[in-house]
XYZ file of C-alpha atoms in Angstrom:
293
model
C 106.783 88.368 101.961
C 104.640 86.905 104.715
C 105.249 86.974 108.225
C 107.935 85.334 109.442
C 109.016 84.866 113.604
C 112.525 85.241 115.237
C 113.724 81.472 116.232
C 112.575 79.977 119.637
C 110.061 80.791 122.103
C 108.337 84.227 122.284
C 110.397 86.644 124.319
C 109.143 89.382 126.958
C 109.891 92.450 125.126
C 111.816 94.941 127.068
C 108.934 97.417 126.653
C 106.016 97.841 124.058
C 105.410 101.498 123.172
C 101.875 101.926 121.808
C 101.356 104.901 119.518
C 97.298 105.918 119.063
C 96.895 104.687 122.821
C 93.776 106.597 123.411
C 92.022 105.051 120.329
C 89.770 101.663 120.303
C 92.875 99.196 119.578
C 95.465 101.230 121.347
C 93.232 100.991 125.026
C 92.604 96.752 124.284
C 96.609 96.556 123.798
C 97.797 97.951 126.657
C 95.472 96.186 128.724
C 96.491 92.998 127.221
C 100.325 94.417 128.074
C 99.507 94.580 131.431
C 97.465 91.237 131.500
C 100.662 89.819 130.129
C 102.829 90.797 132.312
C 104.556 93.260 129.526
C 106.160 96.490 130.476
C 104.104 99.227 128.368
C 103.962 103.027 127.813
C 100.855 104.494 126.088
C 100.986 107.509 123.970
C 98.369 109.213 122.938
C 97.520 113.064 120.985
C 97.635 114.883 124.000
C 101.111 113.569 124.691
C 102.389 114.029 121.521
C 100.929 115.585 118.288
C 102.650 113.189 115.609
C 101.391 115.804 112.878
C 103.916 118.179 114.041
C 106.896 119.207 112.004
C 109.014 118.319 115.278
C 107.119 115.133 115.917
C 110.359 112.925 115.138
C 112.228 114.450 117.551
C 110.260 114.459 119.911
C 109.090 110.820 119.957
C 112.597 109.563 119.840
C 113.333 111.383 123.073
C 110.159 109.205 124.525
C 111.665 106.236 123.411
C 114.314 104.037 124.755
C 116.641 101.454 122.754
C 115.188 98.160 122.582
C 111.730 99.428 122.792
C 108.798 97.308 120.600
C 107.059 100.205 118.865
C 103.411 99.513 117.685
C 102.425 101.959 115.180
C 98.547 102.318 115.547
C 97.735 106.088 115.445
C 95.621 107.309 112.655
C 93.174 109.586 111.531
C 90.044 107.034 110.396
C 87.689 107.992 107.600
C 85.296 109.244 110.045
C 87.483 111.991 110.700
C 88.122 113.212 107.278
C 88.573 111.432 103.734
C 90.332 114.649 101.799
C 93.993 115.055 101.184
C 94.121 117.534 103.809
C 93.608 113.976 106.350
C 95.824 112.297 104.046
C 98.741 114.600 104.445
C 98.286 114.761 108.389
C 98.560 110.853 108.304
C 101.645 110.969 106.265
C 103.396 113.395 108.655
C 102.627 110.764 111.199
C 104.325 107.975 109.012
C 107.192 110.947 108.713
C 107.774 110.959 111.974
C 107.851 107.209 113.234
C 110.605 107.069 110.379
C 112.558 109.580 111.799
C 112.434 108.500 115.444
C 113.713 105.326 114.150
C 116.643 106.770 112.982
C 117.594 108.118 116.008
C 116.554 105.331 118.505
C 117.850 101.500 117.771
C 114.226 99.955 118.331
C 113.996 96.166 118.374
C 111.115 96.044 116.368
C 107.951 98.016 114.787
C 104.406 96.439 114.358
C 102.283 98.669 111.685
C 98.666 98.095 111.966
C 97.665 98.705 108.412
C 94.143 98.015 106.716
C 92.477 95.718 104.142
C 91.544 99.070 102.243
C 95.136 98.841 100.581
C 93.146 95.973 98.442
C 90.580 97.224 95.753
C 87.610 95.884 95.860
C 87.784 94.207 92.321
C 89.498 91.450 93.992
C 86.933 89.577 95.794
C 89.535 86.474 97.240
C 92.338 88.435 98.965
C 95.611 86.793 100.535
C 98.805 88.350 101.123
C 100.236 87.963 97.372
C 97.469 90.306 96.375
C 98.049 93.365 95.002
C 97.723 96.521 96.902
C 95.796 98.804 94.778
C 93.913 101.084 96.842
C 90.700 102.755 95.100
C 90.399 105.968 98.482
C 92.800 107.906 99.874
C 92.518 106.413 103.107
C 93.955 103.126 101.863
C 96.206 105.305 99.603
C 97.625 106.475 103.133
C 98.172 103.205 104.691
C 100.088 101.624 101.323
C 102.351 104.943 101.642
C 103.263 104.772 105.184
C 103.478 100.697 104.679
C 106.227 101.990 101.874
C 107.549 104.653 104.000
C 108.354 102.461 107.035
C 109.745 99.837 105.043
C 112.206 102.349 103.327
C 113.147 104.431 105.720
C 112.551 103.159 109.054
C 115.528 101.509 110.518
C 114.155 98.535 112.604
C 112.782 95.160 111.760
C 109.108 95.396 110.548
C 105.950 93.956 110.466
C 103.057 94.897 108.647
C 99.284 93.479 109.704
C 96.694 94.449 107.769
C 93.500 94.635 109.483
C 90.142 93.416 107.949
C 87.132 95.145 109.565
C 87.481 95.326 113.581
C 83.989 95.418 115.771
C 83.575 95.103 119.447
C 82.190 97.421 122.227
C 83.730 101.084 122.940
C 84.611 101.445 119.103
C 84.823 105.034 118.063
C 84.366 104.982 114.539
C 80.464 103.868 113.986
C 81.629 102.467 110.967
C 78.962 100.340 108.346
C 78.453 97.185 110.164
C 78.590 95.216 113.730
C 79.231 98.723 115.461
C 77.091 100.912 113.755
C 74.281 98.097 113.989
C 74.367 97.258 117.400
C 74.026 101.101 118.170
C 71.187 101.458 116.213
C 69.153 98.714 117.268
C 69.846 100.246 120.510
C 69.095 103.693 120.490
C 66.544 103.836 117.498
C 65.049 100.189 117.478
C 66.064 100.248 113.674
C 68.718 98.996 111.409
C 69.490 100.950 108.082
C 71.168 98.659 105.049
C 72.754 99.839 102.158
C 70.582 97.654 99.655
C 69.578 94.691 101.348
C 73.018 94.439 102.766
C 73.834 91.455 100.514
C 77.792 92.131 100.272
C 80.352 89.586 102.095
C 82.559 90.919 104.872
C 84.804 89.501 107.268
C 84.671 90.545 110.638
C 87.162 90.151 113.229
C 86.677 90.901 117.074
C 88.739 93.239 118.431
C 90.271 90.782 121.611
C 91.237 88.452 118.650
C 92.967 91.181 116.739
C 94.452 92.354 120.129
C 95.709 88.945 120.641
C 97.702 88.689 117.107
C 99.151 91.545 117.196
C 100.400 91.088 120.758
C 101.789 87.968 119.921
C 103.549 89.643 116.441
C 105.111 92.038 119.104
C 106.422 89.256 121.603
C 107.966 86.956 118.303
C 109.623 89.564 116.910
C 107.615 88.968 113.697
C 108.591 90.498 110.431
C 107.279 90.955 107.098
C 103.354 90.885 106.089
C 100.204 89.373 107.115
C 96.400 89.834 106.849
C 94.388 89.674 110.164
C 90.934 88.258 109.049
C 88.856 85.248 110.069
C 88.636 83.669 106.844
C 84.764 83.473 107.075
C 82.961 86.376 105.575
C 78.932 86.831 106.453
C 76.465 89.514 104.694
C 75.666 92.445 106.094
C 71.796 91.418 106.652
C 73.134 87.985 108.517
C 74.942 90.544 110.637
C 71.914 92.553 111.312
C 69.783 89.974 111.932
C 72.456 88.347 114.521
C 72.197 92.240 116.082
C 68.550 92.247 116.050
C 68.073 88.830 117.645
C 70.246 90.132 120.330
C 68.863 93.439 120.792
C 66.148 92.791 123.968
C 63.359 94.508 122.112
C 62.134 94.675 118.573
C 64.001 95.952 115.905
C 63.433 96.891 111.856
C 65.683 96.338 109.493
C 65.570 98.397 107.006
C 66.548 97.805 103.452
C 67.161 100.613 100.901
C 67.809 101.570 97.256
C 71.203 100.382 95.804
C 73.372 103.421 94.829
C 76.346 101.506 94.070
C 76.605 97.994 92.453
C 77.160 95.199 95.422
C 80.944 94.505 96.340
C 82.181 91.057 98.309
C 85.311 90.640 100.120
C 86.920 87.291 101.147
C 90.113 86.360 103.018
C 92.361 83.218 102.119
C 94.026 82.573 105.937
C 96.495 80.115 105.183
C 99.624 82.307 106.091
C 97.834 83.703 109.064
C 97.129 79.926 110.211
C 100.941 79.322 109.351
C 101.939 81.726 111.484
C 100.116 81.394 114.494
C 99.073 78.103 114.455
C 95.762 76.879 116.828
C 94.329 80.028 116.067
C 90.898 80.498 117.251
C 88.638 83.335 116.249
C 85.457 83.896 118.281
C 82.500 83.134 116.039
C 80.505 86.174 114.816
C 77.352 85.225 116.876
C 79.240 85.081 119.976
C 81.416 88.649 119.401
C 77.832 90.070 118.568
C 76.442 88.870 122.102
C 79.204 90.490 124.100
C 79.138 93.561 121.678
C 75.585 94.118 122.007
C 75.250 93.463 125.487
C 77.831 96.463 126.368
C 76.261 98.654 124.603
C 72.810 97.768 126.185
C 74.961 97.753 129.546
């Protein structure tokens, strides 16, 4: 099922509550809510440990009827790729499900990941089977199923491709890591020759789409991607050109076969007509500039 909206013009929610408010996306979403005049409340790990056995009851006490809940909280692969991390992430999903059974929320927006798709599939759309190949992807798919089955609230699942932008804390392979390597070391290390193709989504574009989904009461499933994939080598070249210093781009012996990922964004453009994504070159100018200071 692809994304659908409530009838009529977008409405201002009574309040948006952001789980994962201290993270890269959470901070940006709260700022976007403030800029749009939407009341918002951020909850981070310092406010509530979603992995605790009593977290569902605690979260319910912090929510109000008719709140819109945006579920961004997750332990990302840089925090661990093992089964213990998996179970902690699933505990967060359980807490959210429990809270929705106690408080009548208006809407739930879940930020999932394109990690739910197998890399054996090179062209992806919402109808592509979700067949994760690692525990991080399995976690997101399981949380999707938990929320769909147990959360008593209209649900939007947004599967995000790789996000880049200043202040990202994950340092995953791609624009964010390349920009930091160029600034700190004057070199960018590639896997193989960087030939893999990926879709890279600028953080402000991702936040805009998430906020629109929250404002429109969207339900169903949507991939968030630009529809334009570039090779990691092309990204490295663009970063190096903006670094303000000589940057060496260093290939390596390939350890695994190259994989590619492209997105058909037809459903996204139907759901949000007129969407315009920041071109990769412009997004990298902003990202590298912020890192350079």
